[in-house]
PDB file of C-alpha atoms in Angstrom:
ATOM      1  CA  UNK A   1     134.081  74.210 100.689  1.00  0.00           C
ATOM      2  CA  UNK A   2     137.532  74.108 102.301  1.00  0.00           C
ATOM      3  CA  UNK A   3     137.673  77.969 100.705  1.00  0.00           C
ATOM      4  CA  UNK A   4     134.530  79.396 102.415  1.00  0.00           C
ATOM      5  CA  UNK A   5     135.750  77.683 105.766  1.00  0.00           C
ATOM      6  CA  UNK A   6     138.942  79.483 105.349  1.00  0.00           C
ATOM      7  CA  UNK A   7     137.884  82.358 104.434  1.00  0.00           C
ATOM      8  CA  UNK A   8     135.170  82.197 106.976  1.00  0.00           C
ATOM      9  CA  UNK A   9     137.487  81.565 109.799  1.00  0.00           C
ATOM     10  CA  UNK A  10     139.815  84.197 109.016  1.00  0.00           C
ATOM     11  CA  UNK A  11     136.779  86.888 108.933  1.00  0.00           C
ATOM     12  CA  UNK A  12     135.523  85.318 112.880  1.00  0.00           C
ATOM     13  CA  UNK A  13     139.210  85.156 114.158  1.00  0.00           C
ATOM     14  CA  UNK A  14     139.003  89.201 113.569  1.00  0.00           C
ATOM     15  CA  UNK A  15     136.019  89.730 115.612  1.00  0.00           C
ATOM     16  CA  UNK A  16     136.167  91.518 119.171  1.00  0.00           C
ATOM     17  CA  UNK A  17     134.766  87.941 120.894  1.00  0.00           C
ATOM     18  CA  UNK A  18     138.016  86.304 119.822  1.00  0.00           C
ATOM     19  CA  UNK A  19     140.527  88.878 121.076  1.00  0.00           C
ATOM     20  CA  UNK A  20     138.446  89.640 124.480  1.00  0.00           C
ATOM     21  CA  UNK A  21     138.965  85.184 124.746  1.00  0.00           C
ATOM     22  CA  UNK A  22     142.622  86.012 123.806  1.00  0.00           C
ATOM     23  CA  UNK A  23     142.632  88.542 126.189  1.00  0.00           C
ATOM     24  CA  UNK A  24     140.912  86.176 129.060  1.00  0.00           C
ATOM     25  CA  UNK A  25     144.171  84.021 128.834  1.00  0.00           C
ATOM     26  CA  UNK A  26     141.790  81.094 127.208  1.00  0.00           C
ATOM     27  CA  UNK A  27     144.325  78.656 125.492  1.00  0.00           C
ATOM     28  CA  UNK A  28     144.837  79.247 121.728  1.00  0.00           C
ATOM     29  CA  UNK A  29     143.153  75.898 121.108  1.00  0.00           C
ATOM     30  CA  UNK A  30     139.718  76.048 122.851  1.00  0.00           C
ATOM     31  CA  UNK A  31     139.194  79.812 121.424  1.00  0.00           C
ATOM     32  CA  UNK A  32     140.031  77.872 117.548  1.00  0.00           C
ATOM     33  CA  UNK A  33     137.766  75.074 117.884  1.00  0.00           C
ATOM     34  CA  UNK A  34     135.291  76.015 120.899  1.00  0.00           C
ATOM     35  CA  UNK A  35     134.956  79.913 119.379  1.00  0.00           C
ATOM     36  CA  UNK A  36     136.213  80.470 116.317  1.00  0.00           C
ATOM     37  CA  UNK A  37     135.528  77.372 114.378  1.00  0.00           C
ATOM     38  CA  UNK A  38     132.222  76.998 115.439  1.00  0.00           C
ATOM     39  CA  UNK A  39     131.077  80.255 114.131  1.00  0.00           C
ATOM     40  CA  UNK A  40     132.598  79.993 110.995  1.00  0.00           C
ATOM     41  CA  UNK A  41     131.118  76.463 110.345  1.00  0.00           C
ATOM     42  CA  UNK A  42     127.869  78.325 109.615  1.00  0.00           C
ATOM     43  CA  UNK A  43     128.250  79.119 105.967  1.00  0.00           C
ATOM     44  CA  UNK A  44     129.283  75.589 105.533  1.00  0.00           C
ATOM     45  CA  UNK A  45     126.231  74.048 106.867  1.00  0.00           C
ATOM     46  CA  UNK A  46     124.417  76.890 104.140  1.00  0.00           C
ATOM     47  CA  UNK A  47     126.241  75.788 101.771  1.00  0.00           C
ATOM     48  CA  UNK A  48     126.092  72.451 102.656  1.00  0.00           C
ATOM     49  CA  UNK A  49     121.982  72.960 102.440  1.00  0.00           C
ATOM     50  CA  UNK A  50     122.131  74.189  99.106  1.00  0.00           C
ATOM     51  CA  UNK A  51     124.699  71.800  97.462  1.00  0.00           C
ATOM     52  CA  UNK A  52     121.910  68.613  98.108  1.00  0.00           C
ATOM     53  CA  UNK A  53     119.717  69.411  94.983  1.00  0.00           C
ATOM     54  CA  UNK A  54     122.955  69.726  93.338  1.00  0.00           C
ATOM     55  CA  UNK A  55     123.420  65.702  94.062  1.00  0.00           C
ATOM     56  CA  UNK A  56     120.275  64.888  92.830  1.00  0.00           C
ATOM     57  CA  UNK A  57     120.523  66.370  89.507  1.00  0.00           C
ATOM     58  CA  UNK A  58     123.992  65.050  89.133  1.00  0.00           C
ATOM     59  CA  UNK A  59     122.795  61.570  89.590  1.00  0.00           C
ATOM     60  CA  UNK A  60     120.378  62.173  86.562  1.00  0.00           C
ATOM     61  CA  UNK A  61     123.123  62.761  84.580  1.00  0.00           C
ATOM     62  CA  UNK A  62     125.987  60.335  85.641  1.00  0.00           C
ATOM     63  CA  UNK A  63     122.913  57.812  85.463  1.00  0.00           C
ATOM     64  CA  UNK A  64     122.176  58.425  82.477  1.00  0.00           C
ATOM     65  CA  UNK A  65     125.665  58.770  80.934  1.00  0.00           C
ATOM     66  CA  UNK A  66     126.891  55.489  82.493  1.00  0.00           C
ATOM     67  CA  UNK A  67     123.930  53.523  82.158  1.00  0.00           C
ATOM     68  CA  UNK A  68     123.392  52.810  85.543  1.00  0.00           C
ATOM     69  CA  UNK A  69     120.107  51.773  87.100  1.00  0.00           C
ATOM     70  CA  UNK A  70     118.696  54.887  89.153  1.00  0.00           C
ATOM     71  CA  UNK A  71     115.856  57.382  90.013  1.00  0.00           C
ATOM     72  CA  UNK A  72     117.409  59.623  87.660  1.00  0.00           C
ATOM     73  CA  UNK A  73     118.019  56.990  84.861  1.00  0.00           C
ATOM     74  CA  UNK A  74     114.303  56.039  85.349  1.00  0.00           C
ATOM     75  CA  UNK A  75     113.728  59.758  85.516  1.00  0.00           C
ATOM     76  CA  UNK A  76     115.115  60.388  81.929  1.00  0.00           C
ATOM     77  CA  UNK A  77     113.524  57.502  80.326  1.00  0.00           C
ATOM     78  CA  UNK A  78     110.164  58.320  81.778  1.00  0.00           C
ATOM     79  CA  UNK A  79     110.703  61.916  80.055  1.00  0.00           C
ATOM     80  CA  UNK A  80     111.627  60.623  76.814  1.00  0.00           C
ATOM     81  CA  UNK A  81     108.471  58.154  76.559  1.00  0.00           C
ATOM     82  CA  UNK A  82     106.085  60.394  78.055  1.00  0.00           C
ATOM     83  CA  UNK A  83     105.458  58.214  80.864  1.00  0.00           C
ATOM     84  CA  UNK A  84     103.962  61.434  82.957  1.00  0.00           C
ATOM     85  CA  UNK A  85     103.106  59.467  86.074  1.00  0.00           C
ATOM     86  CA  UNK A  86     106.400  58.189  86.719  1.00  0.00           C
ATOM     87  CA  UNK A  87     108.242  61.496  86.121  1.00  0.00           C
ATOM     88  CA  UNK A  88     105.657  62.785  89.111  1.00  0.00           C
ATOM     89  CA  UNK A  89     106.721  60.144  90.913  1.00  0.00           C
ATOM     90  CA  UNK A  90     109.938  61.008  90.571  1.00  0.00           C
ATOM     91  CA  UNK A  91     109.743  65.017  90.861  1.00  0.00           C
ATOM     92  CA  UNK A  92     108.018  63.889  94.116  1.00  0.00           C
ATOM     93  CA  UNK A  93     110.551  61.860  95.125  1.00  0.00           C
ATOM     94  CA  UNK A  94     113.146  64.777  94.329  1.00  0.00           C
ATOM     95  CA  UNK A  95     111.517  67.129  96.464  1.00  0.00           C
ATOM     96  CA  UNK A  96     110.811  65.326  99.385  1.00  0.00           C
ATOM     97  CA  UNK A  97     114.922  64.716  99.619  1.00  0.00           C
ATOM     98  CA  UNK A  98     115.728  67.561  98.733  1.00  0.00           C
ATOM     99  CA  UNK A  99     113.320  69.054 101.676  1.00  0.00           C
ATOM    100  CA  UNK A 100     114.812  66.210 103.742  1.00  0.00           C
ATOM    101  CA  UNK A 101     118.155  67.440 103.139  1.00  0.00           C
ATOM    102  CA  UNK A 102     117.029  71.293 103.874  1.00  0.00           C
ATOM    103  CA  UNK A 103     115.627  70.123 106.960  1.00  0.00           C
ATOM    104  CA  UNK A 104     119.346  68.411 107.878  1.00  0.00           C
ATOM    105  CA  UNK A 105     120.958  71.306 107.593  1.00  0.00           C
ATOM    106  CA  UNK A 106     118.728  73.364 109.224  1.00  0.00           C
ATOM    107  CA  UNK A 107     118.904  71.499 112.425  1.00  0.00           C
ATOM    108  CA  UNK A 108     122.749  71.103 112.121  1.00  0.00           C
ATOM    109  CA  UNK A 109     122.338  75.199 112.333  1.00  0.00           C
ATOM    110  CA  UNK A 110     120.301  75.389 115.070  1.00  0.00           C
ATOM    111  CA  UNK A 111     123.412  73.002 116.924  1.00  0.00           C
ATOM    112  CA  UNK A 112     126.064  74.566 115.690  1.00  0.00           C
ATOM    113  CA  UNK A 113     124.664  78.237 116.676  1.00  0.00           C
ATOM    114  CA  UNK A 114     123.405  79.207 120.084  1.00  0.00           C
ATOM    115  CA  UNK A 115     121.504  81.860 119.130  1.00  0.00           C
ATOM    116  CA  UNK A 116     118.979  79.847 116.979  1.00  0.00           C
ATOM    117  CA  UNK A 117     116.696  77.746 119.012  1.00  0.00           C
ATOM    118  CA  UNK A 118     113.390  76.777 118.756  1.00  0.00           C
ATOM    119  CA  UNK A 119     111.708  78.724 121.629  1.00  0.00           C
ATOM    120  CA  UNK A 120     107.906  77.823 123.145  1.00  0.00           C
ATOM    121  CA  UNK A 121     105.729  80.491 122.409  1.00  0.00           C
ATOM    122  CA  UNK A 122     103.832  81.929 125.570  1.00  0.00           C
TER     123      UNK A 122
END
């Protein structure tokens, strides 16, 4: 993550809306953090969105591995005995987090960029 902020910030501190701040006289700090880094936060909050189903299915398998009592441990075991309501259960409990977590990010985009707002429709 720390590589696609980089990376990310390097790309916006090239743009003509940096130098034209530079160019204003603004100090080097407010066109960083004010400008600059909240622009280039937005691939992080996309990647940040997508990484949350990642979490899930990692806990099925560290639960499982380490024996540890869990939706994905209970996940696992329903599987293996063919316990078909429980693993709905818990594929229904999966999504709705994983939607949860979508919907997270999704409003930490609409703060962190202007330009997306929800807008009333006429």
């Amino acid at each position: 993550m720390t590589r696609y902020v980089r990376g990310s910030m390097l790309e916006v501190l090239g743009q003509n809306y940096i130098r034209a701040a530079r160019a204003k006289g603004l100090p080097e700090r407010v066109i960083l953090y004010k400008h600059a880094l909240r622009n280039s936060l937005l691939p992080l909050i996309t990647l940040f969105g997508m990484t949350i189903p990642d979490l899930f299915a990692g806990a099925f398998i560290t639960e499982t591995i380490f024996a540890w009592p869990g939706m994905g441990r209970l996940g696992v075991t329903a599987i293996f005995s063919r316990n078909y309501p429980v693993v709905m259960g818990v594929v229904m409990m999966s999504a709705v987090l994983i939607v949860a977590g979508n919907l997270i990010a999704d409003i930490c985009y609409a703060y962190a960029d202007p330009r997306v707002r929800v807008t009333k429709a006429k």
